[in-house]
């Protein structure tokens, strides 16, 4: 494996080629705040919280560390004044976007921001449009039941035509991965409700506990090639 | 009910690759004056792309519409130059002639009115477009004349 040598905060290190600046920094133990980054998902660079400063003074610029690949000899600053300033503004904007989101409040407070100078369109908004749910549904679950729709300022995550989706298997991965817990997910009385669709939960043949919706079991069966009956027994009883 | 044949004549012009999505949507928009839901579902199936992708694209671009548009689409430019040259007054005039606000369609489905950021013809401001024809150096007096050309 070819290695690339670069400087992060003045410390020289070698990382495999193809690493992102974020991965390199993590290897060094440098903590860069992230919101839309997930190690299992392709990076999209939506939140811009992970910006770092690259290049030689005075010709430096800010780039998303989650999408920028390592370059030989690159000089990276992860906590320079320019970077911190950019992160503070990003957090202020995110705070204006989703004032009630706990995670955003916490991240902002860490940077000493307790309120935003920017006007909030919707004081109850929680979604920060990081796209983790959309990417999880597409890349991990593999069904692509939700996506971004419209263009900012009307942009939102939704199922096609805002209707219950046929593609959705009711797995709830989107709600699970959501950093601000905005996706409504209800599970009670043997039913799971998500994205406006109601799923009956299948009971375990042995212990009788609820496992998952039929659509999800069928999806597992399709992925593994096992007959769907294989999944009528919950993991604890198997 | 969906007109299968009508959609088929559009789809057969393409080879059915995912990258044909936008050209196909443009053709549907041209012919139907909007993107009907059932047709979009067929397009998704045929190109083997998720319906979410089709919906994302269809709602992202301003040239696509999910609600029916009029037979003629009017675009009044409100770019910087047109704005300085009285684009807003031109818009108000067109709007009151048609009896609709920008973004809406007349009840007889003849005209839709939209505003745009720039039509790339600033030297001839203020500019408006009807379908694919430019009307340059517009005045409020000319509005009646232009609209008459398209009225049944």
Coordinates of C-alpha atoms in Angstrom, one line a residue:
Chain A
X1 CA 0.0 0.0 0.0
X2 CA 1.4 3.3 -1.1
X3 CA 1.7 5.9 1.7
X4 CA 1.4 9.6 1.7
X5 CA 3.3 11.8 4.1
X6 CA 1.7 15.1 5.3
X7 CA 1.8 17.6 8.1
X8 CA -1.2 17.9 10.4
X9 CA -0.8 20.7 13.0
X10 CA 2.9 20.6 12.3
X11 CA 3.2 16.9 13.0
X12 CA 4.5 14.7 10.2
X13 CA 2.7 11.4 9.6
X14 CA 2.2 8.8 6.9
X15 CA -1.1 7.4 6.0
X16 CA -2.3 5.1 3.2
X17 CA -3.1 6.8 -0.1
X18 CA -6.8 7.5 -0.6
X19 CA -7.3 8.5 3.0
X20 CA -9.2 11.6 3.6
X21 CA -7.8 14.4 5.8
X22 CA -10.4 13.5 8.4
X23 CA -9.2 9.9 8.5
X24 CA -5.6 11.0 8.7
X25 CA -6.4 13.4 11.6
X26 CA -8.3 10.7 13.4
X27 CA -5.3 8.4 13.1
X28 CA -3.2 11.1 14.8
X29 CA -5.8 11.5 17.5
X30 CA -6.9 15.0 16.5
X31 CA -10.5 15.5 17.2
X32 CA -12.4 17.2 14.3
X33 CA -16.1 17.8 15.0
X34 CA -18.4 16.2 12.4
X35 CA -22.1 15.9 11.8
X36 CA -22.8 14.4 8.4
X37 CA -19.8 12.1 8.4
X38 CA -20.2 8.4 9.1
X39 CA -17.4 5.9 8.6
X40 CA -19.6 3.4 6.9
X41 CA -21.1 5.8 4.4
X42 CA -19.7 7.8 1.5
X43 CA -18.9 11.3 2.5
X44 CA -20.9 14.1 1.0
X45 CA -19.5 17.1 2.8
X46 CA -22.9 18.6 3.7
X47 CA -22.5 20.1 7.1
X48 CA -19.1 21.8 6.7
X49 CA -18.3 21.4 10.3
X50 CA -15.2 19.4 9.6
X51 CA -13.5 22.1 7.7
X52 CA -9.7 22.4 8.0
X53 CA -7.2 24.9 6.6
X54 CA -4.7 23.6 4.0
X55 CA -1.8 25.1 2.2
X56 CA 1.1 27.4 3.0
X57 CA 0.6 30.9 4.5
X58 CA -0.7 33.3 3.1
X59 CA -2.3 31.1 0.5
X60 CA -4.4 28.8 2.6
X61 CA -7.9 27.7 2.1
X62 CA -10.7 25.9 3.9
X63 CA -11.8 22.4 2.7
X64 CA -14.0 19.7 4.0
X65 CA -11.7 17.2 5.7
X66 CA -14.2 14.4 5.2
X67 CA -14.0 14.6 1.4
X68 CA -10.5 16.0 0.8
X69 CA -7.9 13.3 0.0
X70 CA -4.5 13.4 1.5
X71 CA -1.7 14.9 -0.7
X72 CA 2.0 14.4 -0.3
X73 CA 3.6 17.2 1.8
X74 CA 0.2 18.9 2.4
X75 CA 0.2 21.3 5.4
X76 CA -3.0 20.9 7.4
X77 CA -4.3 23.0 10.3
X78 CA -7.3 21.6 12.1
X79 CA -7.8 24.2 14.8
X80 CA -6.4 27.4 13.4
X81 CA -8.2 30.7 14.1
X82 CA -9.6 30.7 10.5
X83 CA -11.0 27.1 11.0
X84 CA -12.5 27.9 14.4
X85 CA -14.1 31.0 12.9
X86 CA -15.6 29.0 10.1
X87 CA -16.9 26.3 12.4
X88 CA -18.5 28.9 14.7
X89 CA -20.4 30.5 11.8
X90 CA -21.4 27.1 10.5
X91 CA -22.8 26.2 14.0
X92 CA -24.6 29.5 14.2
X93 CA -26.2 28.8 10.8
X94 CA -27.1 25.3 11.9
X95 CA -28.5 26.7 15.2
X96 CA -30.7 29.0 13.2
X97 CA -31.8 26.2 11.0
X98 CA -32.6 23.8 13.8
X99 CA -32.8 25.7 17.0
X100 CA -34.3 22.9 19.0
X101 CA -31.8 20.2 18.0
X102 CA -30.0 19.1 21.1
X103 CA -26.9 17.9 19.4
X104 CA -26.5 21.3 17.6
X105 CA -27.0 23.1 20.9
X106 CA -24.4 21.0 22.6
X107 CA -21.8 21.4 19.8
X108 CA -22.5 25.1 19.6
X109 CA -22.1 25.5 23.4
X110 CA -18.8 23.7 23.2
X111 CA -17.6 26.5 20.9
X112 CA -19.1 29.2 23.2
X113 CA -22.2 29.8 21.0
X114 CA -25.5 30.0 22.9
X115 CA -27.6 31.8 20.3
X116 CA -27.5 32.5 16.6
X117 CA -27.3 35.9 15.0
X118 CA -29.2 34.5 12.1
X119 CA -33.0 34.5 11.7
X120 CA -34.7 31.2 12.3
X121 CA -37.2 30.2 9.6
X122 CA -38.8 27.6 11.8
X123 CA -38.2 27.6 15.6
X124 CA -39.3 23.9 15.8
X125 CA -37.2 22.6 13.0
X126 CA -34.9 19.7 13.9
X127 CA -33.6 18.5 10.6
X128 CA -30.2 19.8 9.5
X129 CA -30.3 18.1 6.1
X130 CA -27.1 16.2 6.8
X131 CA -28.4 13.4 4.5
X132 CA -27.3 10.6 6.8
X133 CA -30.7 9.0 6.6
X134 CA -30.9 9.3 2.8
X135 CA -27.4 7.7 2.4
X136 CA -28.1 5.0 5.0
X137 CA -31.3 4.0 3.2
X138 CA -29.5 4.0 -0.2
X139 CA -26.1 2.5 0.7
X140 CA -26.6 0.3 3.7
X141 CA -30.2 -0.8 3.5
X142 CA -30.2 -0.6 -0.3
X143 CA -33.8 0.4 -0.9
X144 CA -33.6 4.2 -1.4
X145 CA -37.1 4.8 0.0
X146 CA -36.3 8.4 1.0
X147 CA -34.4 11.3 -0.6
X148 CA -34.0 15.0 -0.6
X149 CA -36.7 16.9 -2.4
X150 CA -37.0 20.5 -3.6
X151 CA -34.3 23.0 -3.4
X152 CA -33.3 25.2 -0.5
X153 CA -35.0 26.9 1.3
X154 CA -37.8 24.3 0.7
X155 CA -35.5 21.4 0.8
X156 CA -36.6 18.4 2.9
X157 CA -36.1 14.7 3.4
X158 CA -39.2 12.8 2.2
X159 CA -40.6 9.8 0.5
X160 CA -41.6 10.4 -3.2
X161 CA -44.7 12.6 -3.5
X162 CA -44.8 12.8 0.3
X163 CA -46.7 9.5 0.3
X164 CA -46.1 6.3 2.1
X165 CA -43.4 4.5 0.1
X166 CA -43.7 1.1 -1.4
X167 CA -39.9 0.8 -1.4
X168 CA -39.7 1.3 2.4
X169 CA -39.2 -1.9 4.4
X170 CA -39.9 -0.2 7.8
X171 CA -36.4 -1.0 9.2
X172 CA -36.1 2.3 10.9
X173 CA -32.4 2.7 10.0
X174 CA -33.0 6.3 9.0
X175 CA -34.5 7.1 12.4
X176 CA -31.6 5.3 14.1
X177 CA -28.8 7.1 12.3
X178 CA -30.4 10.5 12.5
X179 CA -28.2 12.7 14.7
X180 CA -31.1 15.1 15.7
X181 CA -33.8 12.5 16.1
X182 CA -36.2 14.1 13.7
X183 CA -37.6 11.1 11.9
X184 CA -40.9 10.1 13.5
X185 CA -40.7 6.4 14.5
X186 CA -43.4 4.8 16.6
X187 CA -43.5 1.2 17.7
X188 CA -46.4 -0.1 19.8
X189 CA -49.0 -2.8 19.9
X190 CA -47.2 -4.9 17.3
X191 CA -47.1 -2.1 14.8
X192 CA -44.4 0.1 13.6
X193 CA -45.2 3.5 12.0
X194 CA -42.5 5.3 10.0
X195 CA -42.7 7.7 7.1
X196 CA -46.5 7.6 7.2
X197 CA -46.7 3.9 6.6
X198 CA -47.9 1.3 9.1
X199 CA -46.1 -2.0 9.4
X200 CA -47.4 -5.1 11.2
X201 CA -44.5 -6.6 13.2
X202 CA -43.9 -10.4 12.9
X203 CA -43.8 -12.4 16.1
X204 CA -41.0 -14.8 16.9
X205 CA -42.2 -18.4 16.5
X206 CA -40.6 -19.5 19.7
X207 CA -40.7 -16.7 22.3
X208 CA -43.5 -14.6 20.7
X209 CA -41.6 -11.3 20.9
X210 CA -42.0 -9.0 18.0
X211 CA -39.1 -9.1 15.6
X212 CA -39.5 -6.8 12.6
X213 CA -42.0 -6.0 9.8
X214 CA -42.6 -8.7 7.2
X215 CA -41.1 -6.4 4.5
X216 CA -37.9 -6.2 6.4
X217 CA -37.7 -10.0 6.9
X218 CA -38.3 -10.4 3.2
X219 CA -35.5 -8.0 2.5
X220 CA -33.1 -10.0 4.7
X221 CA -34.2 -13.2 2.9
X222 CA -33.5 -11.6 -0.4
X223 CA -30.0 -10.4 0.7
X224 CA -28.9 -13.6 2.3
X225 CA -30.7 -16.1 0.0
X226 CA -32.2 -17.9 3.0
X227 CA -35.9 -18.6 2.9
X228 CA -38.0 -16.0 4.7
X229 CA -39.2 -18.5 7.2
X230 CA -35.6 -18.6 8.5
X231 CA -36.2 -15.2 10.0
X232 CA -39.5 -16.0 11.8
X233 CA -37.4 -16.9 14.8
X234 CA -35.8 -14.0 16.6
X235 CA -32.1 -13.7 17.2
X236 CA -32.2 -14.6 20.8
X237 CA -34.0 -17.9 20.1
X238 CA -32.0 -19.0 17.1
Chain B
X1 CA -55.9 7.5 -16.6
X2 CA -52.4 7.3 -18.0
X3 CA -51.9 7.5 -21.7
X4 CA -49.5 4.6 -22.2
X5 CA -48.9 5.2 -25.9
X6 CA -48.1 8.9 -25.4
X7 CA -45.4 8.1 -22.8
X8 CA -44.1 5.2 -24.9
X9 CA -43.4 7.5 -27.9
X10 CA -41.1 9.5 -25.6
X11 CA -39.5 6.5 -23.9
X12 CA -38.7 4.7 -27.2
X13 CA -36.5 7.6 -28.3
X14 CA -34.0 6.7 -25.5
X15 CA -32.0 3.6 -24.7
X16 CA -33.1 3.5 -21.1
X17 CA -29.9 4.4 -19.3
X18 CA -30.2 6.2 -15.9
X19 CA -28.5 9.2 -17.5
X20 CA -31.5 9.6 -19.8
X21 CA -33.6 10.7 -16.9
X22 CA -33.4 14.5 -17.3
X23 CA -33.9 14.5 -21.1
X24 CA -36.9 12.2 -20.7
X25 CA -38.4 14.5 -18.0
X26 CA -37.8 17.5 -20.3
X27 CA -39.7 15.7 -23.1
X28 CA -42.6 14.9 -20.7
X29 CA -42.6 18.4 -19.4
X30 CA -42.7 19.8 -23.0
X31 CA -45.6 17.6 -24.0
X32 CA -47.7 17.4 -20.9
X33 CA -46.8 20.8 -19.5
X34 CA -46.1 19.0 -16.2
X35 CA -44.8 15.7 -14.8
X36 CA -47.7 13.4 -13.9
X37 CA -47.1 11.1 -11.0
X38 CA -48.0 7.8 -12.8
X39 CA -45.7 8.6 -15.7
X40 CA -42.8 9.3 -13.3
X41 CA -43.3 5.9 -11.7
X42 CA -43.0 4.3 -15.2
X43 CA -39.9 6.3 -16.0
X44 CA -38.3 5.2 -12.7
X45 CA -39.1 1.5 -13.5
X46 CA -37.9 1.7 -17.1
X47 CA -34.6 3.4 -16.3
X48 CA -34.1 1.2 -13.3
X49 CA -33.5 4.2 -11.0
X50 CA -35.2 4.6 -7.6
X51 CA -38.4 6.6 -7.6
X52 CA -36.7 8.8 -5.0
X53 CA -34.1 9.8 -7.5
X54 CA -36.8 10.8 -10.1
X55 CA -38.7 12.7 -7.4
X56 CA -35.5 14.5 -6.3
X57 CA -34.6 15.6 -9.8
X58 CA -38.2 16.6 -10.7
X59 CA -38.6 18.8 -7.6
X60 CA -35.1 20.3 -7.8
X61 CA -35.2 22.0 -11.2
X62 CA -37.5 24.9 -11.7
X63 CA -38.2 23.9 -15.3
X64 CA -40.0 20.8 -14.0
X65 CA -43.4 21.0 -12.4
X66 CA -45.5 18.4 -10.6
X67 CA -48.7 20.4 -11.1
X68 CA -50.2 21.1 -14.5
X69 CA -49.0 24.2 -16.2
X70 CA -50.8 26.3 -18.8
X71 CA -50.4 25.8 -22.6
X72 CA -48.2 28.8 -22.7
X73 CA -45.6 29.6 -20.2
X74 CA -44.7 33.2 -19.5
X75 CA -41.4 34.1 -17.9
X76 CA -40.9 37.6 -16.8
X77 CA -37.2 38.4 -16.0
X78 CA -36.4 40.0 -12.7
X79 CA -32.7 39.9 -13.1
X80 CA -30.6 42.9 -12.1
X81 CA -30.9 44.8 -15.4
X82 CA -34.5 44.0 -16.0
X83 CA -35.3 44.9 -12.4
X84 CA -33.7 48.4 -13.0
X85 CA -35.6 48.8 -16.2
X86 CA -38.9 48.2 -14.6
X87 CA -39.3 44.4 -14.7
X88 CA -41.4 44.5 -11.5
X89 CA -43.9 46.8 -13.2
X90 CA -43.9 44.6 -16.3
X91 CA -44.7 41.7 -14.1
X92 CA -47.5 43.5 -12.3
X93 CA -49.0 44.4 -15.6
X94 CA -48.8 40.8 -17.0
X95 CA -50.1 39.5 -13.7
X96 CA -53.2 41.8 -13.7
X97 CA -53.9 41.1 -17.4
X98 CA -54.0 37.4 -16.7
X99 CA -55.5 37.7 -13.3
X100 CA -52.9 35.4 -11.7
X101 CA -50.0 35.8 -9.4
X102 CA -46.5 34.6 -10.4
X103 CA -46.3 30.8 -9.9
X104 CA -49.9 30.2 -10.8
X105 CA -51.9 29.1 -13.9
X106 CA -55.0 30.7 -15.3
X107 CA -58.3 28.7 -14.8
X108 CA -58.6 28.0 -18.5
X109 CA -55.1 26.4 -18.4
X110 CA -53.9 28.7 -21.1
X111 CA -51.2 30.7 -19.3
X112 CA -48.7 30.1 -16.5
X113 CA -46.8 33.0 -15.1
X114 CA -43.3 32.7 -13.6
X115 CA -40.5 35.0 -12.7
X116 CA -36.9 34.2 -13.5
X117 CA -33.5 35.4 -12.3
X118 CA -32.0 36.2 -15.8
X119 CA -32.8 35.3 -19.3
X120 CA -29.4 36.2 -20.6
X121 CA -30.5 39.1 -22.6
X122 CA -29.8 42.1 -20.4
X123 CA -29.0 44.4 -23.2
X124 CA -32.6 44.3 -24.2
X125 CA -34.1 44.7 -20.8
X126 CA -36.8 44.4 -19.7
X127 CA -37.3 41.0 -21.2
X128 CA -40.0 38.4 -21.0
X129 CA -40.5 35.0 -22.6
X130 CA -43.5 33.2 -23.9
X131 CA -42.8 29.6 -24.4
X132 CA -39.5 29.7 -26.3
X133 CA -39.9 33.2 -27.8
X134 CA -38.2 36.3 -26.4
X135 CA -40.0 39.6 -26.1
X136 CA -37.3 42.3 -25.6
X137 CA -37.5 46.0 -24.6
X138 CA -41.0 45.3 -23.2
X139 CA -43.3 48.1 -22.2
X140 CA -46.6 47.9 -20.4
X141 CA -48.4 49.0 -23.6
X142 CA -47.0 46.0 -25.4
X143 CA -48.3 43.5 -22.9
X144 CA -51.8 43.4 -24.3
X145 CA -50.4 43.0 -27.9
X146 CA -48.1 40.2 -26.9
X147 CA -50.7 38.3 -24.9
X148 CA -53.2 38.7 -27.8
X149 CA -51.0 36.6 -30.0
X150 CA -51.4 33.6 -27.7
X151 CA -55.0 34.0 -26.7
X152 CA -57.4 31.7 -28.4

